[in-house]
């Protein structure tokens, strides 16, 4: 399989703290990969390095673009990385709470539209056509996450699970090849988690998107993932299929501890 994301020997220091230590991983085309580990293992720091929020201290991050060319992400701004084909959601939901559900998704279209300030002011045929296309695409994305009936609702009025789905729809609006989900099931009840799992599978199947997720719900991770990387104290301690990782003594020790007896 062809890779979409490659990370080589990634390290991140914050003063005297080494939050990531020589971490390497890859995600292939249409693959669902999970990144797991105890709280404080460095998972979200890893996402922040990959998406341009942090500049890694060491190592390299590559994203393969739509033409199959390997693009170095180090030093690029988050919006430039998004334009190359990577999108993410956040552990703490970050919606535009006073905007409508449809408007939130349309914001994600910004990196794929061409109308500038003059076009917006002049409202010529090209600008109007592009705006209508953005509306149509955004509404279709709401249909894909079952939020179409709430298109004109203010985002902060949505139930928690619906807000999670809206954030995913907004990320999909950027037309990513690589989607990063940071604890998408956090705070969800079992029914919402099952629906989310079905949604993620559907996204992969219908859009051929590669997905890397951080998640603490081990039942979801084991049933959804093709491969799993396990982190502890900023380093990768295990990797493999769900079956391989489930029985790895290092993983059991990281999650359950080890008796002194």
PDB file of C-alpha atoms in Angstrom:
ATOM      1  CA  UNK A   1       0.000   0.000   0.000  1.00  0.00           C
ATOM      2  CA  UNK A   2       1.095   3.559  -0.669  1.00  0.00           C
ATOM      3  CA  UNK A   3       1.808   5.795   2.337  1.00  0.00           C
ATOM      4  CA  UNK A   4      -0.107   8.997   2.982  1.00  0.00           C
ATOM      5  CA  UNK A   5       1.643  10.107   6.189  1.00  0.00           C
ATOM      6  CA  UNK A   6       5.226   9.342   7.207  1.00  0.00           C
ATOM      7  CA  UNK A   7       6.794  10.469  10.473  1.00  0.00           C
ATOM      8  CA  UNK A   8      10.495   9.857  11.039  1.00  0.00           C
ATOM      9  CA  UNK A   9      12.234  10.088  14.434  1.00  0.00           C
ATOM     10  CA  UNK A  10      10.001  12.871  15.716  1.00  0.00           C
ATOM     11  CA  UNK A  11      11.043  14.550  18.977  1.00  0.00           C
ATOM     12  CA  UNK A  12       9.598  17.556  20.798  1.00  0.00           C
ATOM     13  CA  UNK A  13      11.221  19.356  23.704  1.00  0.00           C
ATOM     14  CA  UNK A  14       9.597  21.942  25.960  1.00  0.00           C
ATOM     15  CA  UNK A  15      12.534  23.404  27.853  1.00  0.00           C
ATOM     16  CA  UNK A  16      13.967  20.504  29.812  1.00  0.00           C
ATOM     17  CA  UNK A  17      10.968  18.257  29.161  1.00  0.00           C
ATOM     18  CA  UNK A  18      11.139  15.805  26.267  1.00  0.00           C
ATOM     19  CA  UNK A  19       7.491  15.272  25.351  1.00  0.00           C
ATOM     20  CA  UNK A  20       8.180  13.142  22.247  1.00  0.00           C
ATOM     21  CA  UNK A  21      11.200  10.915  21.782  1.00  0.00           C
ATOM     22  CA  UNK A  22      12.224   9.562  18.357  1.00  0.00           C
ATOM     23  CA  UNK A  23       8.690   8.621  17.364  1.00  0.00           C
ATOM     24  CA  UNK A  24       8.217   7.084  13.917  1.00  0.00           C
ATOM     25  CA  UNK A  25       5.005   5.899  12.278  1.00  0.00           C
ATOM     26  CA  UNK A  26       3.232   5.732   8.953  1.00  0.00           C
ATOM     27  CA  UNK A  27      -0.351   5.620   7.727  1.00  0.00           C
ATOM     28  CA  UNK A  28      -1.123   4.069   4.356  1.00  0.00           C
ATOM     29  CA  UNK A  29      -3.872   4.791   1.845  1.00  0.00           C
ATOM     30  CA  UNK A  30      -7.397   4.184   3.234  1.00  0.00           C
ATOM     31  CA  UNK A  31      -5.978   2.819   6.478  1.00  0.00           C
ATOM     32  CA  UNK A  32      -7.384   3.430   9.966  1.00  0.00           C
ATOM     33  CA  UNK A  33      -4.570   3.642  12.506  1.00  0.00           C
ATOM     34  CA  UNK A  34      -4.954   4.288  16.241  1.00  0.00           C
ATOM     35  CA  UNK A  35      -2.476   6.051  18.506  1.00  0.00           C
ATOM     36  CA  UNK A  36      -3.078   5.016  22.097  1.00  0.00           C
ATOM     37  CA  UNK A  37      -1.406   5.374  25.470  1.00  0.00           C
ATOM     38  CA  UNK A  38      -2.003   6.563  29.040  1.00  0.00           C
ATOM     39  CA  UNK A  39      -2.791  10.211  29.755  1.00  0.00           C
ATOM     40  CA  UNK A  40       0.324  12.325  29.347  1.00  0.00           C
ATOM     41  CA  UNK A  41       1.969   9.933  26.896  1.00  0.00           C
ATOM     42  CA  UNK A  42       2.336  12.720  24.296  1.00  0.00           C
ATOM     43  CA  UNK A  43      -0.418  11.799  21.855  1.00  0.00           C
ATOM     44  CA  UNK A  44      -1.940  15.262  21.406  1.00  0.00           C
ATOM     45  CA  UNK A  45       1.552  16.784  21.306  1.00  0.00           C
ATOM     46  CA  UNK A  46       2.228  14.453  18.401  1.00  0.00           C
ATOM     47  CA  UNK A  47      -0.899  15.677  16.596  1.00  0.00           C
ATOM     48  CA  UNK A  48       0.155  19.288  17.215  1.00  0.00           C
ATOM     49  CA  UNK A  49       3.582  18.623  15.683  1.00  0.00           C
ATOM     50  CA  UNK A  50       2.139  16.867  12.646  1.00  0.00           C
ATOM     51  CA  UNK A  51      -0.421  19.613  11.934  1.00  0.00           C
ATOM     52  CA  UNK A  52       1.946  22.568  12.303  1.00  0.00           C
ATOM     53  CA  UNK A  53       0.813  23.914  15.668  1.00  0.00           C
ATOM     54  CA  UNK A  54       4.230  22.999  17.063  1.00  0.00           C
ATOM     55  CA  UNK A  55       7.500  22.891  15.156  1.00  0.00           C
ATOM     56  CA  UNK A  56       9.234  19.604  16.029  1.00  0.00           C
ATOM     57  CA  UNK A  57      12.598  19.834  17.771  1.00  0.00           C
ATOM     58  CA  UNK A  58      13.893  16.918  15.717  1.00  0.00           C
ATOM     59  CA  UNK A  59      12.644  14.555  13.047  1.00  0.00           C
ATOM     60  CA  UNK A  60      10.596  14.948   9.892  1.00  0.00           C
ATOM     61  CA  UNK A  61       6.932  14.767   8.931  1.00  0.00           C
ATOM     62  CA  UNK A  62       5.881  14.019   5.349  1.00  0.00           C
ATOM     63  CA  UNK A  63       2.461  14.075   3.705  1.00  0.00           C
ATOM     64  CA  UNK A  64       1.914  12.632   0.247  1.00  0.00           C
ATOM     65  CA  UNK A  65      -0.193  15.026  -1.805  1.00  0.00           C
ATOM     66  CA  UNK A  66      -2.870  14.206  -4.376  1.00  0.00           C
ATOM     67  CA  UNK A  67      -0.161  13.730  -7.029  1.00  0.00           C
ATOM     68  CA  UNK A  68       1.695  11.217  -4.868  1.00  0.00           C
ATOM     69  CA  UNK A  69       4.569  13.604  -4.199  1.00  0.00           C
ATOM     70  CA  UNK A  70       6.091  13.625  -0.720  1.00  0.00           C
ATOM     71  CA  UNK A  71       5.776  17.028   0.953  1.00  0.00           C
ATOM     72  CA  UNK A  72       7.849  17.973   4.001  1.00  0.00           C
ATOM     73  CA  UNK A  73       5.555  19.526   6.615  1.00  0.00           C
ATOM     74  CA  UNK A  74       8.188  20.793   9.051  1.00  0.00           C
ATOM     75  CA  UNK A  75       7.960  24.569   9.345  1.00  0.00           C
ATOM     76  CA  UNK A  76       4.699  24.910   7.425  1.00  0.00           C
ATOM     77  CA  UNK A  77       1.777  26.820   8.947  1.00  0.00           C
ATOM     78  CA  UNK A  78      -1.379  24.878   9.908  1.00  0.00           C
ATOM     79  CA  UNK A  79      -3.443  26.396   7.082  1.00  0.00           C
ATOM     80  CA  UNK A  80      -0.798  25.384   4.532  1.00  0.00           C
ATOM     81  CA  UNK A  81      -0.805  21.813   5.850  1.00  0.00           C
ATOM     82  CA  UNK A  82      -4.594  21.777   5.610  1.00  0.00           C
ATOM     83  CA  UNK A  83      -4.375  22.919   1.984  1.00  0.00           C
ATOM     84  CA  UNK A  84      -2.003  20.022   1.257  1.00  0.00           C
ATOM     85  CA  UNK A  85      -4.658  17.568   2.403  1.00  0.00           C
ATOM     86  CA  UNK A  86      -4.547  17.060   6.176  1.00  0.00           C
ATOM     87  CA  UNK A  87      -7.390  17.934   8.558  1.00  0.00           C
ATOM     88  CA  UNK A  88      -8.016  17.300  12.235  1.00  0.00           C
ATOM     89  CA  UNK A  89     -10.509  17.507  15.044  1.00  0.00           C
ATOM     90  CA  UNK A  90      -9.651  18.458  18.607  1.00  0.00           C
ATOM     91  CA  UNK A  91      -9.916  16.785  21.989  1.00  0.00           C
ATOM     92  CA  UNK A  92     -11.895  19.799  23.204  1.00  0.00           C
ATOM     93  CA  UNK A  93     -14.532  20.674  20.612  1.00  0.00           C
ATOM     94  CA  UNK A  94     -13.692  23.880  18.730  1.00  0.00           C
ATOM     95  CA  UNK A  95     -16.750  25.064  16.860  1.00  0.00           C
ATOM     96  CA  UNK A  96     -17.877  28.585  15.984  1.00  0.00           C
ATOM     97  CA  UNK A  97     -20.656  28.469  18.548  1.00  0.00           C
ATOM     98  CA  UNK A  98     -22.622  31.511  17.362  1.00  0.00           C
ATOM     99  CA  UNK A  99     -22.627  30.423  13.718  1.00  0.00           C
ATOM    100  CA  UNK A 100     -25.122  27.991  12.226  1.00  0.00           C
ATOM    101  CA  UNK A 101     -24.342  24.338  11.632  1.00  0.00           C
ATOM    102  CA  UNK A 102     -24.118  24.936   7.873  1.00  0.00           C
ATOM    103  CA  UNK A 103     -21.882  27.980   8.300  1.00  0.00           C
ATOM    104  CA  UNK A 104     -19.484  25.955  10.460  1.00  0.00           C
ATOM    105  CA  UNK A 105     -19.008  23.454   7.647  1.00  0.00           C
ATOM    106  CA  UNK A 106     -18.679  26.213   5.064  1.00  0.00           C
ATOM    107  CA  UNK A 107     -15.755  27.643   7.034  1.00  0.00           C
ATOM    108  CA  UNK A 108     -13.923  24.425   6.221  1.00  0.00           C
ATOM    109  CA  UNK A 109     -14.329  25.160   2.512  1.00  0.00           C
ATOM    110  CA  UNK A 110     -12.191  28.293   2.801  1.00  0.00           C
ATOM    111  CA  UNK A 111      -8.961  26.566   1.757  1.00  0.00           C
ATOM    112  CA  UNK A 112     -10.657  25.238  -1.411  1.00  0.00           C
ATOM    113  CA  UNK A 113     -12.294  28.478  -2.604  1.00  0.00           C
ATOM    114  CA  UNK A 114     -10.718  31.175  -4.749  1.00  0.00           C
ATOM    115  CA  UNK A 115     -12.835  34.289  -4.270  1.00  0.00           C
ATOM    116  CA  UNK A 116     -10.853  37.009  -2.503  1.00  0.00           C
ATOM    117  CA  UNK A 117     -11.915  40.280  -0.914  1.00  0.00           C
ATOM    118  CA  UNK A 118     -12.665  41.940  -4.245  1.00  0.00           C
ATOM    119  CA  UNK A 119     -14.760  38.993  -5.350  1.00  0.00           C
ATOM    120  CA  UNK A 120     -16.713  39.029  -2.108  1.00  0.00           C
ATOM    121  CA  UNK A 121     -17.381  42.745  -2.462  1.00  0.00           C
ATOM    122  CA  UNK A 122     -18.268  42.632  -6.158  1.00  0.00           C
ATOM    123  CA  UNK A 123     -20.406  39.482  -5.894  1.00  0.00           C
ATOM    124  CA  UNK A 124     -19.837  38.621  -9.542  1.00  0.00           C
ATOM    125  CA  UNK A 125     -21.187  35.462 -11.235  1.00  0.00           C
ATOM    126  CA  UNK A 126     -18.068  33.443 -10.437  1.00  0.00           C
ATOM    127  CA  UNK A 127     -18.214  34.357  -6.769  1.00  0.00           C
ATOM    128  CA  UNK A 128     -21.921  33.565  -6.530  1.00  0.00           C
ATOM    129  CA  UNK A 129     -21.411  30.251  -8.286  1.00  0.00           C
ATOM    130  CA  UNK A 130     -18.561  29.314  -5.979  1.00  0.00           C
ATOM    131  CA  UNK A 131     -20.619  30.252  -2.919  1.00  0.00           C
ATOM    132  CA  UNK A 132     -23.524  28.087  -4.072  1.00  0.00           C
ATOM    133  CA  UNK A 133     -21.174  25.177  -4.690  1.00  0.00           C
ATOM    134  CA  UNK A 134     -19.812  25.629  -1.165  1.00  0.00           C
ATOM    135  CA  UNK A 135     -23.339  25.600   0.258  1.00  0.00           C
ATOM    136  CA  UNK A 136     -24.263  22.460  -1.693  1.00  0.00           C
ATOM    137  CA  UNK A 137     -21.099  20.589  -0.706  1.00  0.00           C
ATOM    138  CA  UNK A 138     -21.463  21.618   2.928  1.00  0.00           C
ATOM    139  CA  UNK A 139     -25.076  20.478   3.064  1.00  0.00           C
ATOM    140  CA  UNK A 140     -24.106  17.141   1.520  1.00  0.00           C
ATOM    141  CA  UNK A 141     -21.522  16.706   4.277  1.00  0.00           C
ATOM    142  CA  UNK A 142     -24.195  17.427   6.883  1.00  0.00           C
ATOM    143  CA  UNK A 143     -26.276  14.666   5.295  1.00  0.00           C
ATOM    144  CA  UNK A 144     -23.327  12.281   5.602  1.00  0.00           C
ATOM    145  CA  UNK A 145     -23.162  12.884   9.387  1.00  0.00           C
ATOM    146  CA  UNK A 146     -26.964  12.980   9.806  1.00  0.00           C
ATOM    147  CA  UNK A 147     -27.152  16.683  10.701  1.00  0.00           C
ATOM    148  CA  UNK A 148     -29.004  17.961   7.629  1.00  0.00           C
ATOM    149  CA  UNK A 149     -32.202  18.708   9.560  1.00  0.00           C
ATOM    150  CA  UNK A 150     -30.223  20.987  11.910  1.00  0.00           C
ATOM    151  CA  UNK A 151     -28.480  22.985   9.189  1.00  0.00           C
ATOM    152  CA  UNK A 152     -29.836  26.339  10.399  1.00  0.00           C
ATOM    153  CA  UNK A 153     -29.445  25.622  14.128  1.00  0.00           C
ATOM    154  CA  UNK A 154     -26.833  27.575  16.082  1.00  0.00           C
ATOM    155  CA  UNK A 155     -23.890  25.288  16.798  1.00  0.00           C
ATOM    156  CA  UNK A 156     -23.881  25.772  20.572  1.00  0.00           C
ATOM    157  CA  UNK A 157     -27.471  24.466  20.741  1.00  0.00           C
ATOM    158  CA  UNK A 158     -26.475  21.034  19.430  1.00  0.00           C
ATOM    159  CA  UNK A 159     -26.248  18.006  21.692  1.00  0.00           C
ATOM    160  CA  UNK A 160     -22.703  16.931  22.539  1.00  0.00           C
ATOM    161  CA  UNK A 161     -22.583  13.999  20.142  1.00  0.00           C
ATOM    162  CA  UNK A 162     -23.935  16.155  17.321  1.00  0.00           C
ATOM    163  CA  UNK A 163     -21.217  18.733  17.968  1.00  0.00           C
ATOM    164  CA  UNK A 164     -18.625  15.998  17.572  1.00  0.00           C
ATOM    165  CA  UNK A 165     -20.118  14.976  14.237  1.00  0.00           C
ATOM    166  CA  UNK A 166     -20.248  18.598  13.120  1.00  0.00           C
ATOM    167  CA  UNK A 167     -16.558  19.023  13.823  1.00  0.00           C
ATOM    168  CA  UNK A 168     -15.843  15.958  11.687  1.00  0.00           C
ATOM    169  CA  UNK A 169     -18.002  17.367   8.874  1.00  0.00           C
ATOM    170  CA  UNK A 170     -16.094  20.655   9.008  1.00  0.00           C
ATOM    171  CA  UNK A 171     -12.792  18.766   8.771  1.00  0.00           C
ATOM    172  CA  UNK A 172     -14.088  16.803   5.777  1.00  0.00           C
ATOM    173  CA  UNK A 173     -15.037  20.077   4.073  1.00  0.00           C
ATOM    174  CA  UNK A 174     -11.325  20.760   3.536  1.00  0.00           C
ATOM    175  CA  UNK A 175     -11.190  17.669   1.268  1.00  0.00           C
ATOM    176  CA  UNK A 176      -8.470  15.884   3.242  1.00  0.00           C
ATOM    177  CA  UNK A 177      -6.548  12.784   2.233  1.00  0.00           C
ATOM    178  CA  UNK A 178      -5.425  12.377   5.851  1.00  0.00           C
ATOM    179  CA  UNK A 179      -7.861  12.891   8.748  1.00  0.00           C
ATOM    180  CA  UNK A 180      -6.685  13.120  12.370  1.00  0.00           C
ATOM    181  CA  UNK A 181      -9.298  12.533  15.075  1.00  0.00           C
ATOM    182  CA  UNK A 182      -8.301  13.497  18.628  1.00  0.00           C
ATOM    183  CA  UNK A 183     -10.434  11.463  21.064  1.00  0.00           C
ATOM    184  CA  UNK A 184     -13.601  11.647  18.955  1.00  0.00           C
ATOM    185  CA  UNK A 185     -15.572   9.419  21.358  1.00  0.00           C
ATOM    186  CA  UNK A 186     -14.661  11.378  24.501  1.00  0.00           C
ATOM    187  CA  UNK A 187     -17.762  12.126  26.554  1.00  0.00           C
ATOM    188  CA  UNK A 188     -20.044   9.990  24.402  1.00  0.00           C
ATOM    189  CA  UNK A 189     -22.437   7.355  25.690  1.00  0.00           C
ATOM    190  CA  UNK A 190     -22.228   3.781  24.313  1.00  0.00           C
ATOM    191  CA  UNK A 191     -24.887   4.377  21.660  1.00  0.00           C
ATOM    192  CA  UNK A 192     -23.175   7.540  20.413  1.00  0.00           C
ATOM    193  CA  UNK A 193     -19.844   5.693  20.342  1.00  0.00           C
ATOM    194  CA  UNK A 194     -21.292   2.912  18.180  1.00  0.00           C
ATOM    195  CA  UNK A 195     -22.749   5.505  15.813  1.00  0.00           C
ATOM    196  CA  UNK A 196     -19.390   7.259  15.639  1.00  0.00           C
ATOM    197  CA  UNK A 197     -17.636   3.998  14.827  1.00  0.00           C
ATOM    198  CA  UNK A 198     -20.071   3.396  11.969  1.00  0.00           C
ATOM    199  CA  UNK A 199     -19.507   6.967  10.758  1.00  0.00           C
ATOM    200  CA  UNK A 200     -15.708   6.589  10.720  1.00  0.00           C
ATOM    201  CA  UNK A 201     -15.956   3.337   8.792  1.00  0.00           C
ATOM    202  CA  UNK A 202     -18.307   5.014   6.326  1.00  0.00           C
ATOM    203  CA  UNK A 203     -15.928   7.932   5.820  1.00  0.00           C
ATOM    204  CA  UNK A 204     -13.077   5.574   5.014  1.00  0.00           C
ATOM    205  CA  UNK A 205     -15.195   3.484   2.664  1.00  0.00           C
ATOM    206  CA  UNK A 206     -16.896   6.300   0.756  1.00  0.00           C
ATOM    207  CA  UNK A 207     -14.046   8.797   0.563  1.00  0.00           C
ATOM    208  CA  UNK A 208     -10.956   6.575   0.684  1.00  0.00           C
ATOM    209  CA  UNK A 209      -9.524   8.783   3.411  1.00  0.00           C
ATOM    210  CA  UNK A 210      -6.695   7.642   5.671  1.00  0.00           C
ATOM    211  CA  UNK A 211      -7.517   8.116   9.352  1.00  0.00           C
ATOM    212  CA  UNK A 212      -5.276   8.423  12.410  1.00  0.00           C
ATOM    213  CA  UNK A 213      -7.118   8.600  15.706  1.00  0.00           C
ATOM    214  CA  UNK A 214      -6.302   9.070  19.356  1.00  0.00           C
ATOM    215  CA  UNK A 215      -8.822   7.247  21.498  1.00  0.00           C
ATOM    216  CA  UNK A 216      -9.191   5.875  25.039  1.00  0.00           C
ATOM    217  CA  UNK A 217     -12.188   3.651  24.292  1.00  0.00           C
ATOM    218  CA  UNK A 218     -10.317   0.380  23.792  1.00  0.00           C
ATOM    219  CA  UNK A 219     -13.356  -1.486  22.499  1.00  0.00           C
ATOM    220  CA  UNK A 220     -13.698   1.055  19.693  1.00  0.00           C
ATOM    221  CA  UNK A 221      -9.952   1.049  18.992  1.00  0.00           C
ATOM    222  CA  UNK A 222      -9.721  -2.732  18.756  1.00  0.00           C
ATOM    223  CA  UNK A 223     -12.727  -3.125  16.457  1.00  0.00           C
ATOM    224  CA  UNK A 224     -12.024  -0.128  14.211  1.00  0.00           C
ATOM    225  CA  UNK A 225      -8.258  -0.043  13.674  1.00  0.00           C
ATOM    226  CA  UNK A 226      -6.164  -1.801  11.051  1.00  0.00           C
ATOM    227  CA  UNK A 227      -3.021  -1.088  13.075  1.00  0.00           C
ATOM    228  CA  UNK A 228      -2.207   0.440  16.461  1.00  0.00           C
ATOM    229  CA  UNK A 229       0.751   2.379  17.835  1.00  0.00           C
ATOM    230  CA  UNK A 230       1.152   2.480  21.619  1.00  0.00           C
ATOM    231  CA  UNK A 231       2.878   5.406  23.344  1.00  0.00           C
ATOM    232  CA  UNK A 232       4.290   5.818  26.840  1.00  0.00           C
ATOM    233  CA  UNK A 233       6.296   8.816  28.087  1.00  0.00           C
ATOM    234  CA  UNK A 234       6.668  10.197  24.568  1.00  0.00           C
ATOM    235  CA  UNK A 235       8.024   7.003  22.987  1.00  0.00           C
ATOM    236  CA  UNK A 236       6.459   4.222  20.953  1.00  0.00           C
ATOM    237  CA  UNK A 237       6.585   1.005  22.996  1.00  0.00           C
ATOM    238  CA  UNK A 238       4.565  -1.276  20.693  1.00  0.00           C
ATOM    239  CA  UNK A 239       2.888  -1.433  17.314  1.00  0.00           C
ATOM    240  CA  UNK A 240       0.945  -3.936  15.279  1.00  0.00           C
ATOM    241  CA  UNK A 241      -2.503  -5.258  14.597  1.00  0.00           C
ATOM    242  CA  UNK A 242      -5.128  -5.116  17.364  1.00  0.00           C
ATOM    243  CA  UNK A 243      -4.496  -8.811  18.093  1.00  0.00           C
ATOM    244  CA  UNK A 244      -0.740  -8.287  18.376  1.00  0.00           C
ATOM    245  CA  UNK A 245      -1.040  -5.214  20.575  1.00  0.00           C
ATOM    246  CA  UNK A 246      -3.716  -6.660  22.875  1.00  0.00           C
ATOM    247  CA  UNK A 247      -1.394  -9.356  24.202  1.00  0.00           C
ATOM    248  CA  UNK A 248       1.861  -7.356  24.268  1.00  0.00           C
ATOM    249  CA  UNK A 249       3.314  -7.406  27.829  1.00  0.00           C
ATOM    250  CA  UNK A 250       4.653  -3.853  27.410  1.00  0.00           C
ATOM    251  CA  UNK A 251       1.166  -2.581  26.614  1.00  0.00           C
ATOM    252  CA  UNK A 252      -0.386  -4.428  29.539  1.00  0.00           C
ATOM    253  CA  UNK A 253       2.261  -2.957  31.853  1.00  0.00           C
ATOM    254  CA  UNK A 254       1.740   0.591  30.512  1.00  0.00           C
ATOM    255  CA  UNK A 255      -2.011   0.456  31.093  1.00  0.00           C
ATOM    256  CA  UNK A 256      -2.290  -1.731  34.183  1.00  0.00           C
ATOM    257  CA  UNK A 257       1.019  -1.243  35.920  1.00  0.00           C
ATOM    258  CA  UNK A 258       3.240  -4.016  37.229  1.00  0.00           C
ATOM    259  CA  UNK A 259       3.167  -5.583  40.636  1.00  0.00           C
ATOM    260  CA  UNK A 260       6.233  -5.128  42.837  1.00  0.00           C
ATOM    261  CA  UNK A 261       5.731  -8.626  44.237  1.00  0.00           C
TER     262      UNK A 261
END
